[in-house]
Coordinates of C-alpha atoms in Angstrom, one line a residue:
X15 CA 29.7 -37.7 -8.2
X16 CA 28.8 -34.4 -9.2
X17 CA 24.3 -33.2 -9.8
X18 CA 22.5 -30.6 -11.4
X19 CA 20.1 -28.9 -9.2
X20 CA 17.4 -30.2 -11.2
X21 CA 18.8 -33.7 -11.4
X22 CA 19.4 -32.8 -7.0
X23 CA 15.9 -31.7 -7.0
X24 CA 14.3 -34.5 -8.5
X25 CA 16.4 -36.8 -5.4
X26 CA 15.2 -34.5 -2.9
X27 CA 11.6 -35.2 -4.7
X28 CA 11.7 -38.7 -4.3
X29 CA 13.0 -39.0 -0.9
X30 CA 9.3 -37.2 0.3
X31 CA 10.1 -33.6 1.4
X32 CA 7.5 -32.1 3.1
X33 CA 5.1 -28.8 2.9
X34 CA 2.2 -27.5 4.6
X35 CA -0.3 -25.8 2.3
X36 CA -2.9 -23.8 4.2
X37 CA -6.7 -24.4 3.4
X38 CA -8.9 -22.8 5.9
X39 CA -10.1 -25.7 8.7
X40 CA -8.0 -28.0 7.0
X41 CA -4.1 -28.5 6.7
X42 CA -3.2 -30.5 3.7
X43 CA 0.6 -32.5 3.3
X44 CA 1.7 -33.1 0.6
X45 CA 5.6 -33.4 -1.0
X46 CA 8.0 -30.6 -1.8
X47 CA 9.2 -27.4 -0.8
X48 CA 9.7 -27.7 3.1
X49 CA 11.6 -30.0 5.4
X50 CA 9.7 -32.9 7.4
X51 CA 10.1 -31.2 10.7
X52 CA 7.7 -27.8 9.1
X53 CA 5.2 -26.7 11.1
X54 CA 1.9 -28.6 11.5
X55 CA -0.3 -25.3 12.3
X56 CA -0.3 -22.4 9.6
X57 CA -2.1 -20.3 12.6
X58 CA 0.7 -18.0 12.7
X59 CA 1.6 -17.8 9.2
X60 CA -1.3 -16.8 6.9
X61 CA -4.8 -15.6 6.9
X62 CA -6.8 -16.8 4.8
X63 CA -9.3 -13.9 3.1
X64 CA -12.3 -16.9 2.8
X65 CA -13.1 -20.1 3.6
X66 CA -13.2 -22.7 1.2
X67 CA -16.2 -24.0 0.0
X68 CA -17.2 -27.6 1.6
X69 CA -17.0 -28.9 -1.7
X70 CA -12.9 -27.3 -2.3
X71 CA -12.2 -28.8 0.9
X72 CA -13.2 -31.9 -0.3
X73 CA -11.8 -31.5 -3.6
X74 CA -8.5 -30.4 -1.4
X75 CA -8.3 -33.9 0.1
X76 CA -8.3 -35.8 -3.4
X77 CA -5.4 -33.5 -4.2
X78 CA -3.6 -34.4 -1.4
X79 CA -3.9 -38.2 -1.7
X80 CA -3.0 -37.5 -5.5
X81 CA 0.1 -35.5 -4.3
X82 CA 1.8 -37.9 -2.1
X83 CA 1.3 -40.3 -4.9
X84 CA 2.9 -38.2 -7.8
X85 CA -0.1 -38.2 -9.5
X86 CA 0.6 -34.8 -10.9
X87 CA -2.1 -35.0 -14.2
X88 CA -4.6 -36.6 -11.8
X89 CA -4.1 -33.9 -9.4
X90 CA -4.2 -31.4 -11.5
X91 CA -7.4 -32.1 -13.0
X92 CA -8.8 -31.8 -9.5
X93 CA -7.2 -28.2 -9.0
X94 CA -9.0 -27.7 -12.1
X95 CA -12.3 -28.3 -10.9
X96 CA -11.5 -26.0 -7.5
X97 CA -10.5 -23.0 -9.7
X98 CA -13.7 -23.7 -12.2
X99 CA -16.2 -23.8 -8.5
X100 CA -13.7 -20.8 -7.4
X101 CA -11.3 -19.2 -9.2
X102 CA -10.1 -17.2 -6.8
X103 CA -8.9 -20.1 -4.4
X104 CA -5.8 -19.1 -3.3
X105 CA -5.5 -22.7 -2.4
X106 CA -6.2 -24.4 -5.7
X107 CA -3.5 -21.8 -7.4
X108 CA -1.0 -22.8 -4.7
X109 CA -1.3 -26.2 -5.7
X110 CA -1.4 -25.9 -8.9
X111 CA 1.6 -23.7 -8.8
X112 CA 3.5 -27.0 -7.0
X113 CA 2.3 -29.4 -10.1
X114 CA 3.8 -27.2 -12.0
X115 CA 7.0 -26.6 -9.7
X116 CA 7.2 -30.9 -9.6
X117 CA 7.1 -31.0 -13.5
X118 CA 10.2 -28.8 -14.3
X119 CA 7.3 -26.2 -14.9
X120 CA 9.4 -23.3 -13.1
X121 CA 7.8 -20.5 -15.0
X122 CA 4.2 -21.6 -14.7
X123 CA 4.8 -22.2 -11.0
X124 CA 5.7 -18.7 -10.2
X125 CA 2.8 -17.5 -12.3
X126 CA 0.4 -19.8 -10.4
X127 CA 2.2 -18.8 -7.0
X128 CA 2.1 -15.2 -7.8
X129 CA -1.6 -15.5 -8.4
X130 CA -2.1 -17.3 -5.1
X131 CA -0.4 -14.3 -3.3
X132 CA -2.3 -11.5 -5.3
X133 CA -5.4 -13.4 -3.2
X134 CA -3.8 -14.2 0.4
X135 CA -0.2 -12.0 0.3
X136 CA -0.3 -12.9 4.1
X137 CA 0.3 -16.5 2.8
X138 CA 4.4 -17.6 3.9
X139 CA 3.8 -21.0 2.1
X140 CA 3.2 -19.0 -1.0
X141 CA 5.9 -16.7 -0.4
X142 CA 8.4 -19.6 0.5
X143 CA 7.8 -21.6 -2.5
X144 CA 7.6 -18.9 -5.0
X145 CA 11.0 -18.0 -3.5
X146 CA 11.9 -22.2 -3.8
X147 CA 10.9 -22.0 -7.5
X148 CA 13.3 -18.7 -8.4
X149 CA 16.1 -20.7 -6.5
X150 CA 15.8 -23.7 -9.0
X151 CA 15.8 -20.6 -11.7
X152 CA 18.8 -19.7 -10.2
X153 CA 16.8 -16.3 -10.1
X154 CA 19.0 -15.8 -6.5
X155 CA 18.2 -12.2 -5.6
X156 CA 14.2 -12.9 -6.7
X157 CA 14.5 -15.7 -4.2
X158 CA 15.8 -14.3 -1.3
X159 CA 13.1 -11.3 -1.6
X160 CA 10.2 -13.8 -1.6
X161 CA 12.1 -15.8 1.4
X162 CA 12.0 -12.2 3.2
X163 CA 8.7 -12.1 3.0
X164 CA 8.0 -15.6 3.9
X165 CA 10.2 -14.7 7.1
X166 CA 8.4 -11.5 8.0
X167 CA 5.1 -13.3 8.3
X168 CA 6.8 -16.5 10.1
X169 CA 10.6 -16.5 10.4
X170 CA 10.7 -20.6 10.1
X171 CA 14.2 -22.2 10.3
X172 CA 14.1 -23.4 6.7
X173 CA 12.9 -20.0 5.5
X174 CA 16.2 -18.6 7.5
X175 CA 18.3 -21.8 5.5
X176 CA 17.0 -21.0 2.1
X177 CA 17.6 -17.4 1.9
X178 CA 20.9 -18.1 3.2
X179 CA 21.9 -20.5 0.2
X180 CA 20.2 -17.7 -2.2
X181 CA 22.6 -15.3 -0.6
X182 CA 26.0 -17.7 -0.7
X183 CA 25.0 -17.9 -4.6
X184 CA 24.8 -14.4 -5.1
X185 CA 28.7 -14.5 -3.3
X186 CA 26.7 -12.9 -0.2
X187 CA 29.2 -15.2 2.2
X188 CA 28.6 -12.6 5.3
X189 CA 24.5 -13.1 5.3
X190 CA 24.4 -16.3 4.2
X191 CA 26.4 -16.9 7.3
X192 CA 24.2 -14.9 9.4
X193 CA 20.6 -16.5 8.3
X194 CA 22.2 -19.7 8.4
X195 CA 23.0 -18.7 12.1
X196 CA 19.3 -17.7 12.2
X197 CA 17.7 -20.7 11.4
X198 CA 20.3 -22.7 13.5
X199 CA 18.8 -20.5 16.4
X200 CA 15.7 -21.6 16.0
X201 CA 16.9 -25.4 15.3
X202 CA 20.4 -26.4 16.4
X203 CA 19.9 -30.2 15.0
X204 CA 19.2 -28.6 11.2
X205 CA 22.6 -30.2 9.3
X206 CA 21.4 -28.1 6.0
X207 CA 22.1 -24.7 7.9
X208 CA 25.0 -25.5 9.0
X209 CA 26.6 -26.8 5.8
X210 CA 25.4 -23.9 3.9
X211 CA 27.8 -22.0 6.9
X212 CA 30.6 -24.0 5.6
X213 CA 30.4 -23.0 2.3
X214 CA 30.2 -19.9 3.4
X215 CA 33.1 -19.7 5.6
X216 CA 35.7 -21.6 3.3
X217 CA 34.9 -18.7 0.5
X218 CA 35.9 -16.6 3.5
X219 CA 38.8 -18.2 4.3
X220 CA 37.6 -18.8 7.5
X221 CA 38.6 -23.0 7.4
X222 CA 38.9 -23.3 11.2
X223 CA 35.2 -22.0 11.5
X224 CA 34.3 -24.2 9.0
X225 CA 36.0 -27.3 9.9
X226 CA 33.6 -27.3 13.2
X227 CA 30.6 -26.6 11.8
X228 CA 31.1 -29.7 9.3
X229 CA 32.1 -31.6 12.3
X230 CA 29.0 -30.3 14.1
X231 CA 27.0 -31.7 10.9
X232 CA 28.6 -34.5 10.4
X233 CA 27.7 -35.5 14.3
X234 CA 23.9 -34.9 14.0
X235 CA 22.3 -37.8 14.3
X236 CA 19.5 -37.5 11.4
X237 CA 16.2 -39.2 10.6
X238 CA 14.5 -37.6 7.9
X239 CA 15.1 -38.1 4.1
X240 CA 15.3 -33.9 3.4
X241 CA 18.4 -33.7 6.2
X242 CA 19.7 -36.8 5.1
X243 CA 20.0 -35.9 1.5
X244 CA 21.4 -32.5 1.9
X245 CA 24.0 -33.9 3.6
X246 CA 24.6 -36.9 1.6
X247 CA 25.2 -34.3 -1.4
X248 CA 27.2 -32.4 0.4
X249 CA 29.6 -35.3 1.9
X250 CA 30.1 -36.5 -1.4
X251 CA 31.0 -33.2 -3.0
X252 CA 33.2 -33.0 -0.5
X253 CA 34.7 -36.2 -1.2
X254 CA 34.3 -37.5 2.1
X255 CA 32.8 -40.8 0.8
X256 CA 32.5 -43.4 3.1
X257 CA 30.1 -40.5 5.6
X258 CA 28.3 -39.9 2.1
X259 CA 27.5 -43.6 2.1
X260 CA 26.4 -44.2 5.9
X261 CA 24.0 -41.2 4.8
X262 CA 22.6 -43.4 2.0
X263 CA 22.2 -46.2 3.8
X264 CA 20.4 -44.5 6.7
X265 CA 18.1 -43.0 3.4
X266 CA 17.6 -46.3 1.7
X267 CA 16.5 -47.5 5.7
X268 CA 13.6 -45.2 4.9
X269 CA 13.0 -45.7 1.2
X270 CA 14.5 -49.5 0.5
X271 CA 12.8 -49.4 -3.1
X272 CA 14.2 -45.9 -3.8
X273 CA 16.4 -46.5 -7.1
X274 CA 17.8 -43.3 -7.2
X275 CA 19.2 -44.0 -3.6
X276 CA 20.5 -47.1 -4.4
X277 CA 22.4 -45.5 -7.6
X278 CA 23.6 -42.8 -5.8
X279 CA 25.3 -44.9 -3.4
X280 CA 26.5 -47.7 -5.6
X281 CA 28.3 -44.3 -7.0
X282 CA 29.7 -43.8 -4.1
X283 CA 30.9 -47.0 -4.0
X284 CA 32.5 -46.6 -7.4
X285 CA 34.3 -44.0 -6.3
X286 CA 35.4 -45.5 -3.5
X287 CA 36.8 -48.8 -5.7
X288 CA 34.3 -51.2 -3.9
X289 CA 33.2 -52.7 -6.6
X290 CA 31.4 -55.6 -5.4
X291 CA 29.2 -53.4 -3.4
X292 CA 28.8 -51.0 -6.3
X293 CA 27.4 -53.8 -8.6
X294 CA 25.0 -55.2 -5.5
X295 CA 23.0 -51.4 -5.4
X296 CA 23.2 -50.6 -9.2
X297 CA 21.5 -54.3 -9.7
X298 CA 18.9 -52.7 -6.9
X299 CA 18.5 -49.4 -9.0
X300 CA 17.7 -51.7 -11.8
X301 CA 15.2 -53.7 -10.1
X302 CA 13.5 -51.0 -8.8
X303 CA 13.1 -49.0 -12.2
X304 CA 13.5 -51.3 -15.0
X305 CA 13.0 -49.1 -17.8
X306 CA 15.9 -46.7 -16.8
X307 CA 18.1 -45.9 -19.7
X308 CA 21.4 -46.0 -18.0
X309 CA 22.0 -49.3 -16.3
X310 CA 24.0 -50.9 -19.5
X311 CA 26.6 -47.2 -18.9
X312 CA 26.8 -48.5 -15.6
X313 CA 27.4 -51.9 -15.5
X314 CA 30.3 -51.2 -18.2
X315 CA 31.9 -48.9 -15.8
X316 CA 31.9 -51.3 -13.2
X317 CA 32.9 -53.8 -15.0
X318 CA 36.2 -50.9 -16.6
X319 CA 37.1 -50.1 -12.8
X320 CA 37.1 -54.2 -11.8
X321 CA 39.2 -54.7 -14.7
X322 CA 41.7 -51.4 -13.7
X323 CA 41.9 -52.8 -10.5
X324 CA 42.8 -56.3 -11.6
X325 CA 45.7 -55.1 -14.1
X326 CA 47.7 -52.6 -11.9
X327 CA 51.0 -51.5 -13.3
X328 CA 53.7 -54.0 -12.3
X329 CA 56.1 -51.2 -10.6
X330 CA 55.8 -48.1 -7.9
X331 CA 57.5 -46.5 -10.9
X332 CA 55.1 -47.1 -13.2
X333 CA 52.3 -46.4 -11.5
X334 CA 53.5 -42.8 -10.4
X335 CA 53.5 -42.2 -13.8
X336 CA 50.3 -43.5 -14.7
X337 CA 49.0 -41.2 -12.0
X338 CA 50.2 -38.0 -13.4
X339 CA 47.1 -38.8 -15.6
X340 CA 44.6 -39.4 -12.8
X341 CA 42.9 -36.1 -13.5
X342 CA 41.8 -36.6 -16.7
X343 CA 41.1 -40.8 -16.4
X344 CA 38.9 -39.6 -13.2
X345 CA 37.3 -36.8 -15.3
X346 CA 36.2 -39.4 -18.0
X347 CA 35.3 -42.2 -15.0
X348 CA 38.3 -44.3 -15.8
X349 CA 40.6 -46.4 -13.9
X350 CA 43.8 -45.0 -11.9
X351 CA 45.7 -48.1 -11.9
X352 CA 46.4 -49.7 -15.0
X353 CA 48.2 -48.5 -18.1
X354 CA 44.9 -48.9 -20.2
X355 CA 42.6 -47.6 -17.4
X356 CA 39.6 -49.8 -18.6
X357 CA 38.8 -53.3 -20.4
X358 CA 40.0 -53.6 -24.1
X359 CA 37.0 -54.0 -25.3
X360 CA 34.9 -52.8 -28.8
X361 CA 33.0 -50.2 -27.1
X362 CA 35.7 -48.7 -25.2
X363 CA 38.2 -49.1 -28.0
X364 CA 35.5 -47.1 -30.4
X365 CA 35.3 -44.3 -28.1
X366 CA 38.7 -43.8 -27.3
X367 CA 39.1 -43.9 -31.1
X368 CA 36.9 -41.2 -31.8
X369 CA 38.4 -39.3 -29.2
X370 CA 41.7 -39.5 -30.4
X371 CA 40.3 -38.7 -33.9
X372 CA 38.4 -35.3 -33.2
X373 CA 40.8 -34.0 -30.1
X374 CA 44.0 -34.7 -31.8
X375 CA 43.8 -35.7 -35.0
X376 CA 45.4 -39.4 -34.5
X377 CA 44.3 -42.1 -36.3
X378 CA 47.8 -44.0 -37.0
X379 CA 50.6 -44.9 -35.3
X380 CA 52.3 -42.4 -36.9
X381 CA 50.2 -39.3 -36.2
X382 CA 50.6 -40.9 -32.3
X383 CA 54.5 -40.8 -32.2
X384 CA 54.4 -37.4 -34.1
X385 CA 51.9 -36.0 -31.5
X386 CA 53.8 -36.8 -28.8
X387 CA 56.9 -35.4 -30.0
X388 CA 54.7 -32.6 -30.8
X389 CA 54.1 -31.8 -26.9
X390 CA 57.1 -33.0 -25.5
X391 CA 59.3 -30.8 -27.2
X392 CA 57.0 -27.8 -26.1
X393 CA 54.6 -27.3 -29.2
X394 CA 51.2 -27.7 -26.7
X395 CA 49.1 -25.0 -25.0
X396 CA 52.8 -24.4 -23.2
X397 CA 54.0 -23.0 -26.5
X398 CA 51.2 -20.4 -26.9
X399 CA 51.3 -19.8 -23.5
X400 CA 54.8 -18.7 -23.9
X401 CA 53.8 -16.2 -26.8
X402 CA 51.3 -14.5 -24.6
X403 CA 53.9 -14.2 -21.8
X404 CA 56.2 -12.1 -24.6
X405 CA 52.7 -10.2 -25.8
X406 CA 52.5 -9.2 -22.4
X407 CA 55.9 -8.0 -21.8
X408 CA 55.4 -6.0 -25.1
X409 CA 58.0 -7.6 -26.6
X410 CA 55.5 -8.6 -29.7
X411 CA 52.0 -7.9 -30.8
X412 CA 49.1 -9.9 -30.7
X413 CA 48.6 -9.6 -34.6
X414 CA 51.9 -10.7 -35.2
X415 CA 51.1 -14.1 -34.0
X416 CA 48.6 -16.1 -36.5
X417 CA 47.4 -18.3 -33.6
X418 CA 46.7 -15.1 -31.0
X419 CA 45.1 -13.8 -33.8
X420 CA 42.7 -16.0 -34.4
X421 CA 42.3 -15.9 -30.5
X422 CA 41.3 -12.4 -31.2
X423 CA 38.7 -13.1 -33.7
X424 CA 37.3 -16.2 -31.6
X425 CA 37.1 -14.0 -28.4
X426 CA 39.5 -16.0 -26.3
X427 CA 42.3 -13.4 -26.3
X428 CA 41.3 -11.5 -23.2
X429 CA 40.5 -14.4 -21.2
X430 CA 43.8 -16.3 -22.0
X431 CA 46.0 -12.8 -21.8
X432 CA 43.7 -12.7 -18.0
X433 CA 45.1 -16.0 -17.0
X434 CA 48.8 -15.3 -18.2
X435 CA 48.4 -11.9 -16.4
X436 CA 47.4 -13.6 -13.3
X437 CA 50.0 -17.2 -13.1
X438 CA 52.9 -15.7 -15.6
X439 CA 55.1 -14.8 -12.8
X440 CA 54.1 -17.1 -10.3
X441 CA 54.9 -19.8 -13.0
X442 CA 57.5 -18.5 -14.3
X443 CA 59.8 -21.2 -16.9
X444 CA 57.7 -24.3 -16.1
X445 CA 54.4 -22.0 -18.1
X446 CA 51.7 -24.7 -17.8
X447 CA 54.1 -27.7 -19.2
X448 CA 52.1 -29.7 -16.1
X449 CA 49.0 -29.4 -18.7
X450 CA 51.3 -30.6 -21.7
X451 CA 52.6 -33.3 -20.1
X452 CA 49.9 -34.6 -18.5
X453 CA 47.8 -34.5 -21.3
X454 CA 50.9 -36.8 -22.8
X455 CA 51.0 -39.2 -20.3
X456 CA 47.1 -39.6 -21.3
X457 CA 47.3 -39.7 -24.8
X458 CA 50.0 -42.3 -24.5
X459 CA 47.3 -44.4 -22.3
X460 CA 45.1 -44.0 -25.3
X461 CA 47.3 -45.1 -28.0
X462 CA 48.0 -48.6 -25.5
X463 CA 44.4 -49.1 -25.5
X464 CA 43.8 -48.5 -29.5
X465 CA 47.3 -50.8 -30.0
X466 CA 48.7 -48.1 -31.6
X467 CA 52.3 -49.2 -29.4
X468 CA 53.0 -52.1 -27.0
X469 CA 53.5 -51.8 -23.3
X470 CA 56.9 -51.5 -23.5
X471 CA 56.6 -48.6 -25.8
X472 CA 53.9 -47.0 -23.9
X473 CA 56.3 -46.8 -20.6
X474 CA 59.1 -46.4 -22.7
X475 CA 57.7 -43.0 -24.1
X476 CA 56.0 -42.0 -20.7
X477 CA 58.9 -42.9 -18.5
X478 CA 61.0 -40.1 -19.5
X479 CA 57.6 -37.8 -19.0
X480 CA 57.2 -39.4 -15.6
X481 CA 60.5 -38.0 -14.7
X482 CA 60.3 -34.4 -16.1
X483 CA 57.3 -33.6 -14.1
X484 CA 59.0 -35.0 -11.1
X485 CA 61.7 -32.9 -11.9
X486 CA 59.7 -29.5 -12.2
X487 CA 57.2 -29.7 -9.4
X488 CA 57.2 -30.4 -5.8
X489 CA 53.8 -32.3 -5.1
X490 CA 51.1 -34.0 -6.7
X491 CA 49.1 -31.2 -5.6
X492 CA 51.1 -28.1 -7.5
X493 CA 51.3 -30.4 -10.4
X494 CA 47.3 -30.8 -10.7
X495 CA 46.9 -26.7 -9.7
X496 CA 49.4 -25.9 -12.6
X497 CA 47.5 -28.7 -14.8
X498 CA 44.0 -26.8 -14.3
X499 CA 45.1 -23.7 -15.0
X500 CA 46.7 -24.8 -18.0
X501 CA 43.2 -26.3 -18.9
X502 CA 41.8 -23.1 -18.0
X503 CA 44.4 -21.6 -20.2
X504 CA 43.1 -24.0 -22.6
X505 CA 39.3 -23.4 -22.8
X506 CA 37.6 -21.0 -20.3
X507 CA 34.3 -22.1 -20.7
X508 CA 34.8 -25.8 -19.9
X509 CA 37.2 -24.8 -17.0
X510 CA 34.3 -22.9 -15.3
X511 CA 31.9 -25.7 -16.4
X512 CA 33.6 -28.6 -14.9
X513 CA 35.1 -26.7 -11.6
X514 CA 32.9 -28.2 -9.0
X515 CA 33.7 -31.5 -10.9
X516 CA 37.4 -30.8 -10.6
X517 CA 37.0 -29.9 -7.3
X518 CA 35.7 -32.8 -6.1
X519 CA 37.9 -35.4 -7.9
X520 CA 40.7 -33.1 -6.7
X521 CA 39.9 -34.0 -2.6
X522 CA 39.4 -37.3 -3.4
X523 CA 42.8 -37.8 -5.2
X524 CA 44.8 -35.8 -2.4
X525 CA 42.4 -37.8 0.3
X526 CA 41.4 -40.9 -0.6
X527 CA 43.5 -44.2 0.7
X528 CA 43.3 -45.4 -2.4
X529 CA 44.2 -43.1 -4.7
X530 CA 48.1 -43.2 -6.2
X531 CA 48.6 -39.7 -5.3
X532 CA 48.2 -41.3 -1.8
X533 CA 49.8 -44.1 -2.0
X534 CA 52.5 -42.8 -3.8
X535 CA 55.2 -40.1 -2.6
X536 CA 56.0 -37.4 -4.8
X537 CA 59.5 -38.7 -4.7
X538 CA 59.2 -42.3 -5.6
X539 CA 62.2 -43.8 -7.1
X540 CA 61.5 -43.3 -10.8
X541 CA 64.4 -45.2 -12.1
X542 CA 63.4 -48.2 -10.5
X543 CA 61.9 -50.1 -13.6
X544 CA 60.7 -54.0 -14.9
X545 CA 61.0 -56.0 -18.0
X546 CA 57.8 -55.4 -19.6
X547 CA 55.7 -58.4 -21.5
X548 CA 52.9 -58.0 -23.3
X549 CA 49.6 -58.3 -20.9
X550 CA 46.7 -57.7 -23.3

């Protein structure tokens, strides 16, 4: 259950997270860049160089009310009227800047922000949320200069937190440890600070060190929405699912008519194979916001997994090697449990279809069986693979070769020659037949679904597979390494693209009770076999 920060930010949006923006006599809350515990005096963060005038200040009310509405045009045509009375409210450009900051505006917000500070640089609030907006730029380094200046003014505990996670994204693991130290100093019940630490610390290498401060997280007992979703995020990245959920629930206590909450965790639910309670909360999410455009997705996915779950293979044998495809049938949010993975139905046959169509060129039966043959007598990725390994050696030249040279010409020949450099000897033989034959067991799956062969033929043909994997690796886990570096192999781009995506599924497949590669030992009894019938 992977987000983009700005599909992240939008949560954290709707779950109320709090700032304080300073206006002379009077304080105004409204939604966004700080946490619900920030301060509720600015008297030791800013100066302001003027009062407003009592009409701003009233103005400054109506903006606030509009705020914690959403009503972003509303509330902006108040600013408006602050800036035409004064245009050199540092105020009325601070809000505006966070209008623009809640609309996906990012570059309008820091000009708005920067405006505010050219007026009151004494201002943290402007500071802070300048730095907020670089972070969703992913402008790291600009960040964590604003945040300094924020801290240098009023060293707050989520100043200390953000600059820490600018720093762990610039690969800055030993400061982002340190400021997340900082602001857990200043608040030792702030989760956020100390899951930013554990990121830190596993890119370290330091797991014990990490392992208790998750646990020290994990143990917090949380009440606001800002906490409660950074962990919830991070739980579920993690693929520690059934946490993840209690942190939705404890969210949807706050917000019950939050649809996003109640799709996140029916999501979590999915992933977790409770389907019953999946359907219950993506019903909710529907409820709540009608005109969403992605319940009918949904509601076929549920009803795919239900369907997976109710047409498990008929063997231990059979379902090992229908797992040696869980990567990929995870990746696409299919079932692990049954030879087709989802429902036979139009949709799912269309898309598989075009799948087949544009990633291998099947259409027939025949290009099917000859595809297969294809990769299982070593004419994949495995056999390039092994071209490079001679290139390398010296024993040919790249130009020699009419697929390296097209590598050349396409740009992929350093990054592929990088990656053989790097696994060749580690590898050795095997190269990355775990990607080929995986990818088999898959496309086999496909043609079941599309009735390009019967059941029996489909285990008949991935039987054998089954066994060579077996054969050549030791665990589920070196076989799904090997497989990603093969896809990395593959295509660099949508290796480094999907890693956090991989990453996750990864954990939950090694971790999760129900996965096969948990159920499963490596060395189930592969021989052990059924008469097959037809079941579709």
């Amino acid at each position: 259950m992977g987000y983009s920060k700005k599909e992240f930010s939008q949560r954290l949006a709707s779950v109320g997270i709090i700032t304080t923006i300073a206006i002379g006599s009077v304080l105004l809350t409204t939604a966004c860049s700080k946490p619900a515990d920030a301060p509720t005096s600015n008297s030791q963060q800013s100066v302001a160089p003027k009062a407003e005038t009592k009409e701003n200040l009233e103005l400054l009310k109506k903006v606030k009310a509009l705020l914690d509405g959403e009503k972003y045009d509303q509330a902006k045509t108040v600013v408006e009227k602050m800036l035409a009375n004064d245009a050199n409210s540092a105020n009325a450009h601070h809000c505006l800047a966070y209008i623009y900051h809640q609309t996906e505006k990012l570059d309008k917000a820091i000009d708005e922000y920067t405006r505010a500070l050219e007026i009151n640089p004494q201002e943290a609030d402007s500071w802070h949320a300048r730095g907020n907006s670089y972070l969703k730029k992913k402008l790291y380094e600009k960040a964590a200069i604003d945040f300094s200046k924020a801290l240098m003014i009023h060293p707050a505990h989520y100043t200390w937190y953000l600059r820490s996670c600018a720093y762990l994204e610039q690969g800055l693991y030993e400061k982002a440890i340190a400021d997340a130290n900082q602001s857990i100093a200043l608040n030792s019940n702030y989760a956020p600070a100390y899951l930013t630490k554990v990121s830190a610390e596993r890119k370290l290498g330091l797991e014990s060190e990490a392992a208790t401060d998750l646990a020290q997280a994990k143990s917090l007992k949380l009440t606001d929405g800002y906490q409660l979703s950074i962990r919830e995020e991070f739980l579920s990245e993690d693929a520690d699912l059934e946490a993840a959920v209690t942190d939705c629930t404890a969210i949807i206590k706050l917000f019950p008519m939050s649809s996003d909450w109640h799709y996140t965790r029916a999501r979590c639910y999915l992933d977790l194979e409770k389907v019953k309670e999946a359907r219950a909360d993506f019903d909710l999410a529907n409820k709540y916001d009608p005109k969403n455009d992605w319940y009918d997705d949904w509601a076929a996915t549920v009803n795919n997994i239900e369907y997976d779950l109710s047409h498990r293979a008929k063997t231990p044998a059979q379902q090992w090697a229908i797992a040696c495809s869980s990567m990929l049938f995870a990746t696409n949010g299919q079932g692990l449990h049954s030879l087709s993975g989802r429902a036979f139905t139009e949709e799912n046959k269309r898309s598989k279809q075009i799948a087949l169509e544009e990633v291998w060129g099947v259409s027939s039966r025949v290009d099917l069986l000859t595809a297969l043959q294809n990769l299982k007598n070593n004419g994949g990725h495995n056999y390039l693979w092994q071209t490079y390994i001679k290139i390398k050696k010296g024993e040919i030249k790249p130009g020699d070769v009419k697929e390296v040279a097209e590598d050349i010409l396409s740009g992929e020949f350093k990054e592929r020659l990088a990656v053989v450099s790097e696994y060749g000897d580690t590898f050795g033989d095997r190269g990355i037949s775990a990607w080929d034959l995986c990818r088999y067991v898959n496309l086999v799956r496909g043609g079941y679904l599309l009735g390009l062969v019967s059941e029996k033929e489909a285990y008949d043909l991935i039987m054998p597979v089954a066994m060579k994997i077996q054969q050549t690796y030791s665990s589920w886990e070196q076989m799904n390494d090997e497989y990603l570096i093969g896809r990395k192999f593959w295509s660099h781009k949508e290796w480094q693209e999907d890693t956090l995506k991989t990453t996750r599924i990864t954990k939950r497949l090694l971790t999760q009770k129900s996965s096969p590669w948990v159920a499963l030992p490596w060395d189930t009894d592969l021989n052990c076999n059924t008469k097959i019938e037809s079941s579709n």
